[in-house]
Short mmCIF file of C-alpha atoms in Angstrom, two decimals:
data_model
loop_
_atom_site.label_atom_id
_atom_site.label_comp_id
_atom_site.label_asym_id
_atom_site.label_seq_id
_atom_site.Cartn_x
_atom_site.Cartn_y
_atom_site.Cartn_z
CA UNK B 1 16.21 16.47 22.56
CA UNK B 2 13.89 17.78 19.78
CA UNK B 3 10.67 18.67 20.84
CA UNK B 4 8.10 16.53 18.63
CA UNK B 5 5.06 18.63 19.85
CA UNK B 6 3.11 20.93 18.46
CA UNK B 7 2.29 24.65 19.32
CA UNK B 8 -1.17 26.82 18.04
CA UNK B 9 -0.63 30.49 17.92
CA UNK B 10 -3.44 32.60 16.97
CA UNK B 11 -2.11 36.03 15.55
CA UNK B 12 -3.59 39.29 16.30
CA UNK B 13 -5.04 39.91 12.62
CA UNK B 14 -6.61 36.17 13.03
CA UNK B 15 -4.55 33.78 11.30
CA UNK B 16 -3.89 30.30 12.94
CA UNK B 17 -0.48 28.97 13.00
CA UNK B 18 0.42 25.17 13.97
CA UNK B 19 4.25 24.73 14.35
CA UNK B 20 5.68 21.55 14.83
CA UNK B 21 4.27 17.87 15.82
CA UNK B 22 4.50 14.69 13.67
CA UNK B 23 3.20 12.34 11.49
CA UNK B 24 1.41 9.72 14.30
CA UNK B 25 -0.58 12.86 15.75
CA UNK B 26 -2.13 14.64 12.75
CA UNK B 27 -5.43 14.03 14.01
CA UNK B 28 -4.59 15.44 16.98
CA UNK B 29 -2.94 18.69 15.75
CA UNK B 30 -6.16 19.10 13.00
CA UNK B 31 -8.43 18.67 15.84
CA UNK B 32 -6.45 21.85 18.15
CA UNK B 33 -6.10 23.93 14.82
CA UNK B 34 -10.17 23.34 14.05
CA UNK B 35 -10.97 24.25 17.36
CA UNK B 36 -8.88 27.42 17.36
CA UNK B 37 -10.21 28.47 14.33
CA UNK B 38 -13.77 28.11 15.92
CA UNK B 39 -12.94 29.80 18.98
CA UNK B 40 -11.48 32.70 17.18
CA UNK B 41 -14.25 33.33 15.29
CA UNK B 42 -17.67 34.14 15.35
CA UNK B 43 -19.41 30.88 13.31
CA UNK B 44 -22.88 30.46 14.01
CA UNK B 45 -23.06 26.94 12.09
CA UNK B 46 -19.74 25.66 13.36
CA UNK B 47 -19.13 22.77 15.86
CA UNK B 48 -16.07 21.37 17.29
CA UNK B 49 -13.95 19.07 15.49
CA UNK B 50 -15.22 16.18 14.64
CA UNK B 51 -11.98 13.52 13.84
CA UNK B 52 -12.72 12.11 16.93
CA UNK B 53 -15.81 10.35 15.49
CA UNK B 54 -14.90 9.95 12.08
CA UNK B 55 -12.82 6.19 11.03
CA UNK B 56 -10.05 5.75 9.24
CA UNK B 57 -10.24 3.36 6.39
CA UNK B 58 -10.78 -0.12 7.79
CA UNK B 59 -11.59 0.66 10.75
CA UNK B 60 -15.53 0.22 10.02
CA UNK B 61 -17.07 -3.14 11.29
CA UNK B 62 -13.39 -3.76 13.02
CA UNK B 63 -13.59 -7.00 15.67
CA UNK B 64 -10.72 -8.51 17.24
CA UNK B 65 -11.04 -11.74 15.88
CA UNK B 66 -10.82 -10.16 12.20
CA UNK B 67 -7.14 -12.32 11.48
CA UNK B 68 -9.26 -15.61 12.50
CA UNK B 69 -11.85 -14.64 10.28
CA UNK B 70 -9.50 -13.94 7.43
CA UNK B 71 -8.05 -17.30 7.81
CA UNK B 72 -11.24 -18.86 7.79
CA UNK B 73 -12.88 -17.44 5.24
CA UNK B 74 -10.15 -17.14 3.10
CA UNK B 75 -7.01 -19.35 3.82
CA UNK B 76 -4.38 -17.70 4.83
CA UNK B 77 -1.81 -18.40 7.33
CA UNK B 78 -2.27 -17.07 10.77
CA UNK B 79 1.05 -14.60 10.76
CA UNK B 80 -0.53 -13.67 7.35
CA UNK B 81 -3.96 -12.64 8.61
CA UNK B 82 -2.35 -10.87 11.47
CA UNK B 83 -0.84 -8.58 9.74
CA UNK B 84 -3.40 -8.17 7.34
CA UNK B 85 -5.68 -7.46 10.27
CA UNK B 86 -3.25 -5.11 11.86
CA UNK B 87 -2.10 -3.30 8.89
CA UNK B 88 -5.78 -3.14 6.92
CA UNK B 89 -8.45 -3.83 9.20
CA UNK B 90 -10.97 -4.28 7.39
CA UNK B 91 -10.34 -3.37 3.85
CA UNK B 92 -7.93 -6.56 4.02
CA UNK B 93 -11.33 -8.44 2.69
CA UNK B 94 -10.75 -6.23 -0.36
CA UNK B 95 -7.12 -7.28 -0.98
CA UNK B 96 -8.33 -11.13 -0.07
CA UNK B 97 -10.53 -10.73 -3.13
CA UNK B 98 -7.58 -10.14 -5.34
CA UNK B 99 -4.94 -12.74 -3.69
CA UNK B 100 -4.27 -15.50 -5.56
CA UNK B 101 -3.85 -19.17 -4.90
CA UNK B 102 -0.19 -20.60 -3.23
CA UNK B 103 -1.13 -23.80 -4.69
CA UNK B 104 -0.58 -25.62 -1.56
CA UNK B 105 -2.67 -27.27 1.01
CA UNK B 106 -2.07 -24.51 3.11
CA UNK B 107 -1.66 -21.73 3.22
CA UNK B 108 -4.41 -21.77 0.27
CA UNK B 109 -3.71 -18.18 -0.73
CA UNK B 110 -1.14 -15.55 0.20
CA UNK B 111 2.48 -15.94 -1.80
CA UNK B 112 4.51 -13.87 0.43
CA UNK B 113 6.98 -11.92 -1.02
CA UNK B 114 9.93 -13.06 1.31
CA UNK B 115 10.32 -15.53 3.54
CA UNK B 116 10.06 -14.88 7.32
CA UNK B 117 7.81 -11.59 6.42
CA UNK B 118 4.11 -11.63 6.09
CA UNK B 119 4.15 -9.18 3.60
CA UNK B 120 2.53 -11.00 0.50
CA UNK B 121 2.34 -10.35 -3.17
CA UNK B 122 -1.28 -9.07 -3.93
CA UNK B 123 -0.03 -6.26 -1.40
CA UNK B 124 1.72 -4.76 -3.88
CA UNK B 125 -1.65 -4.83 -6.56
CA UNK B 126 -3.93 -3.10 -3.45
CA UNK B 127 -1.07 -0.60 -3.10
CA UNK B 128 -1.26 0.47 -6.66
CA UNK B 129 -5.06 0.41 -6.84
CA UNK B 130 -5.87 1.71 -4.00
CA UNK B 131 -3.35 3.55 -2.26
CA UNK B 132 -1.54 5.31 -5.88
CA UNK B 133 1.64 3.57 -5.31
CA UNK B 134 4.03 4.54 -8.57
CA UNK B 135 6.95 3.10 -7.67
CA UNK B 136 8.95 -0.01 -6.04
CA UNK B 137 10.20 2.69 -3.36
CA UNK B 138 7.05 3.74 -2.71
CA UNK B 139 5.58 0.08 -2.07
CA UNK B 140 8.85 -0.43 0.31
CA UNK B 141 8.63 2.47 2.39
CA UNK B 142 5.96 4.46 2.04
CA UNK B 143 2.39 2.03 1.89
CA UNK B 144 4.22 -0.73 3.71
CA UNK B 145 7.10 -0.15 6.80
CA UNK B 146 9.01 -3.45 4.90
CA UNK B 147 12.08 -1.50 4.38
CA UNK B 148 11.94 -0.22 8.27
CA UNK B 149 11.77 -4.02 9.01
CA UNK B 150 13.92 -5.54 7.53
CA UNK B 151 16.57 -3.96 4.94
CA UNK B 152 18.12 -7.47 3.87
CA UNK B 153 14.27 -8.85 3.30
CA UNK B 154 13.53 -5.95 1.49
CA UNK B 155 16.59 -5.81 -0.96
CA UNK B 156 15.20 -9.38 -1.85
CA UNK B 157 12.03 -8.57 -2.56
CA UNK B 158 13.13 -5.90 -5.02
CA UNK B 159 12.69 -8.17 -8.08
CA UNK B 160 9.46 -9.01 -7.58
CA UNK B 161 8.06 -6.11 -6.23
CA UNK B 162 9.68 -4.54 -10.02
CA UNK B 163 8.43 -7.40 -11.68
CA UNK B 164 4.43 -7.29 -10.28
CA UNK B 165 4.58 -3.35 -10.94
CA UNK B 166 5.88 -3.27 -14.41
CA UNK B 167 2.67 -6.50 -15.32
CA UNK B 168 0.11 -3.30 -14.26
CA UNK B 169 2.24 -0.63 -15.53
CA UNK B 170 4.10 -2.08 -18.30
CA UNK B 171 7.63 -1.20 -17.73
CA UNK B 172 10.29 -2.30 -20.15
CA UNK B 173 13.49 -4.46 -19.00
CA UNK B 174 15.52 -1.47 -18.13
CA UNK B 175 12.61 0.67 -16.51
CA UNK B 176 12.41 -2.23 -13.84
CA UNK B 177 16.04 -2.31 -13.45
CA UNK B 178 16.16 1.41 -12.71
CA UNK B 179 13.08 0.99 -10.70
CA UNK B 180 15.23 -1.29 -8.44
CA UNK B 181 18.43 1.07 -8.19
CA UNK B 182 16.08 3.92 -7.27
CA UNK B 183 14.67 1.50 -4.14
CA UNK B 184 17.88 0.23 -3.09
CA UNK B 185 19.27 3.82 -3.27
CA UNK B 186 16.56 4.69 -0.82
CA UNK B 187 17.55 1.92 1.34
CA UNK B 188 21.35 3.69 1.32
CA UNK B 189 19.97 6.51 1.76
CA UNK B 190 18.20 5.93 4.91
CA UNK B 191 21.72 4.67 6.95
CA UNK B 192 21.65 0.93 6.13
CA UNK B 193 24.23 -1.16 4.48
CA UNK B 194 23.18 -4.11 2.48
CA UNK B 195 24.07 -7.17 3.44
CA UNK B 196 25.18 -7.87 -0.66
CA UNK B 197 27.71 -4.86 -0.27
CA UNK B 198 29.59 -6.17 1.80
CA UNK B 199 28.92 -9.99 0.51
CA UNK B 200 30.29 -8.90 -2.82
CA UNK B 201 33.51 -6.75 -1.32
CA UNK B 202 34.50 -10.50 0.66
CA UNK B 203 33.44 -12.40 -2.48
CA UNK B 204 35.67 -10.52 -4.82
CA UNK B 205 38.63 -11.54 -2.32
CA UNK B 206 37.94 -15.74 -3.18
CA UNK B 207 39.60 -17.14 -6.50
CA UNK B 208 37.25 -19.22 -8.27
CA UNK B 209 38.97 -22.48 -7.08
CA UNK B 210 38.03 -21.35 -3.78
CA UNK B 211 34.36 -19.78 -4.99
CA UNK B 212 33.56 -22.74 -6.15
CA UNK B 213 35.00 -25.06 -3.65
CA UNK B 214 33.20 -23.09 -1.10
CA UNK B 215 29.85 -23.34 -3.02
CA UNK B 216 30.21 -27.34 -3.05
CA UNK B 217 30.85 -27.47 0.05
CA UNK B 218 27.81 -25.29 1.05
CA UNK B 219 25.61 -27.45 -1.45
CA UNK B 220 27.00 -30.53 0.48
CA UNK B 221 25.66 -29.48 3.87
CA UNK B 222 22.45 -28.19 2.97
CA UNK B 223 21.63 -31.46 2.19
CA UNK B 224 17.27 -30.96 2.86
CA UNK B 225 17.88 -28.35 0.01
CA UNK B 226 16.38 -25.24 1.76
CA UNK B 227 18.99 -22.99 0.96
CA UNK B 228 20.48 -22.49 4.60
CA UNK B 229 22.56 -23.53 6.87
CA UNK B 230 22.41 -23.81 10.85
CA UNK B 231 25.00 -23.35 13.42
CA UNK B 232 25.77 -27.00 13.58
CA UNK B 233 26.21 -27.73 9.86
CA UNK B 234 28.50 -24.66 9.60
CA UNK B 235 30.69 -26.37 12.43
CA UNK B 236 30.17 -28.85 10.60
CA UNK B 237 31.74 -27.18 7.78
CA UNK B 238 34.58 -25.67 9.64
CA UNK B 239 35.72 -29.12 11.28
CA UNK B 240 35.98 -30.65 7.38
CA UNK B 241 37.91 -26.95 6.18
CA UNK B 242 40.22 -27.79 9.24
CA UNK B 243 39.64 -25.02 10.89
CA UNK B 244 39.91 -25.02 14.66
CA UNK B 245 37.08 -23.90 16.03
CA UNK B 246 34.36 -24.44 19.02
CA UNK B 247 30.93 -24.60 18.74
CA UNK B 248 30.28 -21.18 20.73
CA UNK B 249 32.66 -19.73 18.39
CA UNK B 250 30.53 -20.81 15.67
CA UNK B 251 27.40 -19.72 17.03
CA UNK B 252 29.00 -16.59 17.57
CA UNK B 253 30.29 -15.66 14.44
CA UNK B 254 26.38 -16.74 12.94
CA UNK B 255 25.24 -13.78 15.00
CA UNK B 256 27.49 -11.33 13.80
CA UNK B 257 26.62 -12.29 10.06
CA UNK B 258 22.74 -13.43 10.33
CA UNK B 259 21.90 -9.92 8.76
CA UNK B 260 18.28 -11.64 8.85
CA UNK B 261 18.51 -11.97 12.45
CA UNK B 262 16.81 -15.83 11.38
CA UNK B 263 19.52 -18.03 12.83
CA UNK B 264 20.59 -19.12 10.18
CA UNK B 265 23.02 -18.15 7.09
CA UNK B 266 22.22 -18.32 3.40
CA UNK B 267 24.73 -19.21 0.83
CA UNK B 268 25.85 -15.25 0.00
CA UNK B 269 25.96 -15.19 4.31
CA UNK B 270 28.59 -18.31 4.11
CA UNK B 271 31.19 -17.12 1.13
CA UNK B 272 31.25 -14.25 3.39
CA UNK B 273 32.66 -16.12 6.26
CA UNK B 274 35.05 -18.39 3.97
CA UNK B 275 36.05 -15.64 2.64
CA UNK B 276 37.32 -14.10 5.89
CA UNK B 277 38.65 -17.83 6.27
CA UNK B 278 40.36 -17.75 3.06
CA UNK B 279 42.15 -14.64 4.14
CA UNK B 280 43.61 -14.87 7.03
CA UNK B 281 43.29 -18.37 8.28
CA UNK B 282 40.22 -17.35 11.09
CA UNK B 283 37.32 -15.46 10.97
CA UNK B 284 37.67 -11.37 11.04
CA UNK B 285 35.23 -8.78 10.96
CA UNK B 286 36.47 -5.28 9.81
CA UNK B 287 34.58 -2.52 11.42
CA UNK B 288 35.35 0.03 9.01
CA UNK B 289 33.39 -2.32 6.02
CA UNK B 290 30.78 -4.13 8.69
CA UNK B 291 29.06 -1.28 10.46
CA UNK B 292 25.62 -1.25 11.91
CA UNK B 293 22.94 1.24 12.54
CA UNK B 294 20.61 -1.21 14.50
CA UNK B 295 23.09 -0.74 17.70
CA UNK B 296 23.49 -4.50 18.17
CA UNK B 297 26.36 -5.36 20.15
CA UNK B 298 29.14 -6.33 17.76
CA UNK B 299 33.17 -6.83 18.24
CA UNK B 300 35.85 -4.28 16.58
CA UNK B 301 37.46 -7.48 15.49
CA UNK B 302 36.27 -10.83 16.33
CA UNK B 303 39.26 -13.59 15.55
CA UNK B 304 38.78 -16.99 16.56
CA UNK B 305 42.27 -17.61 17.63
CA UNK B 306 41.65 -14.59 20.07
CA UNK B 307 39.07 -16.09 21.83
CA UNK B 308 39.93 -13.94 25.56
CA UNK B 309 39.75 -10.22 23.48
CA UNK B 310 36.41 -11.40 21.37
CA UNK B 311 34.54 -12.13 24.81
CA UNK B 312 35.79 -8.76 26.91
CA UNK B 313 34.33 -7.54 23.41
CA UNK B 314 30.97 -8.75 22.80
CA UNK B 315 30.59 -8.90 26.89
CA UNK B 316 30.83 -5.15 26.90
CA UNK B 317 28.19 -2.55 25.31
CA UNK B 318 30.00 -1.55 22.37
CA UNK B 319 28.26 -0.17 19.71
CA UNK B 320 29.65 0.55 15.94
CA UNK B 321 27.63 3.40 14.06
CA UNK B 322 29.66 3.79 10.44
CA UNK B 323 33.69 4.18 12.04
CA UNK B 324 32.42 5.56 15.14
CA UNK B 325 32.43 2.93 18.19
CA UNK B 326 30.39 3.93 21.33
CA UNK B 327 30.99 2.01 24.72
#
């Protein structure tokens, strides 16, 4: 394994060297090199280090009840103010003061920029005010951990992340759209496959008979209009496609395509499995287009009709990292 720690060598001529370490334990590593600099040398103002007394921004005034405060005093929703509280200690009062209103009862301010992640829009105006954030990417990945998340969350957020940018820095049409490339390409980049890859590969195999059958027929089921679908109403949707299929199949075969990990599927989420339908009359996953780098247990090929090999499968550790499978 690598070594991730980090080494002082003091030369004979004087100069300090600090090899190695990482990104959590800078402190750390400026506190050793400091102190080997002072020790080294004959300063007759100089102290030890002194990063163990000095706090990082927001850490001034800190309590543990900060994300109850932040809901009080300002409205926000509880998973909201956590990680507002986590995230910005303190200086979250400074992005509350630029947060606008939802426009609901509650929460009273804090549009979030996805569902299911408390990541919320004025984020993305503290980042480039106070933090020098240039670009989507760097919102994504580098002030916020959004696209270490959650890559499917984060692909959705694109647009408006773009959108809230280019209002401050006045990006034309196509400088948004190429801001949006450049972010996704970092999300390639990194390992991860987007869920819309592969949507639009399975999509691409439907006529448009069957597109937009399959679209009515989601549009049916989600009949409180939110956009999903749960286990049941898929099985739901299976039983009136006539195709043969349990309940634990079903629930099974949500798993493997819930990219969100939400328990539920979303419309692009469902033409994927009808499309695997369409095909070859049950559901099939391909490894060699439906990878993962999260090392979730997943089946080579999970088939419906085959429901003895799709158990030993997903019973056993097996792992799929791009083509190669690790038991």
């Amino acid at each position: 394994a690598l070594s991730r720690n980090h080494v002082i060598e003091v030369s004979k001529s004087g100069m300090v060297t600090i090899a190695g370490g990482k990104w959590t334990t800078y402190r750390k590593m400026a506190e050793d090199a400091v102190d080997a600099v002072i020790s080294d040398n004959t300063f007759s103002h100089a102290t030890t280090c002194k990063t163990r007394g000095l706090l990082v921004e927001g850490a001034r005034n800190y309590h543990p009840n900060l994300s109850i405060e932040l809901c009080q005093k300002y409205g926000f929703d509880s998973e909201v103010a956590q990680h507002l509280a986590h995230n910005y200690g303190t200086q979250a009062h400074e992005l509350a003061k630029i947060t606008q209103l939802t426009g609901k009862r509650w929460p009273l301010v804090g549009k979030r920029l996805v569902a299911d992640m408390p990541f919320i829009e004025s984020e993305v105006k503290y980042a480039m005010e106070y933090e020098y954030a240039c670009h989507v990417k760097d919102f994504i990945a580098r002030r916020t951990r959004l696209a270490f998340l959650n890559v499917q969350a984060t692909r959705e957020c694109l647009p408006r992340v773009a959108e809230l940018m280019a209002e401050e820095f006045g990006w034309t049409e196509e400088e948004k759209e190429a801001e949006i490339k450049d972010a996704e390409g970092l999300i390639r980049s990194m390992g991860f496959k987007l869920a819309t890859d592969v949507t639009m590969q399975k999509e691409s195999q439907l006529s448009v008979s069957d597109y937009q059958r399959y679209s009515k027929v989601f549009e049916e089921l989600d009949k409180d209009k939110t956009g999903v679908l749960r286990p049941a109403e898929l099985f739901e949707a299976f039983k009136n496609l006539s195709v043969e299929i349990t309940i634990e199949d079903t629930i099974n075969i949500v798993n493997e395509v819930d990219t969100n990990r939400n328990g539920v599927i979303d419309k692009d989420e469902f033409l994927l499995i009808m499309a695997g339908v369409a095909a070859t009359g049950s559901w099939t996953v391909d490894y060699r287009n439906w990878w993962s780098c999260t090392s979730r247990p997943i089946g080579l090929v999970l088939n419906v009709a085959a429901a003895e090999f799709r158990r030993e499968l997903l019973n056993s550790r097996c792992y799929i990292i791009r083509d190669i499978v690790i038991v």
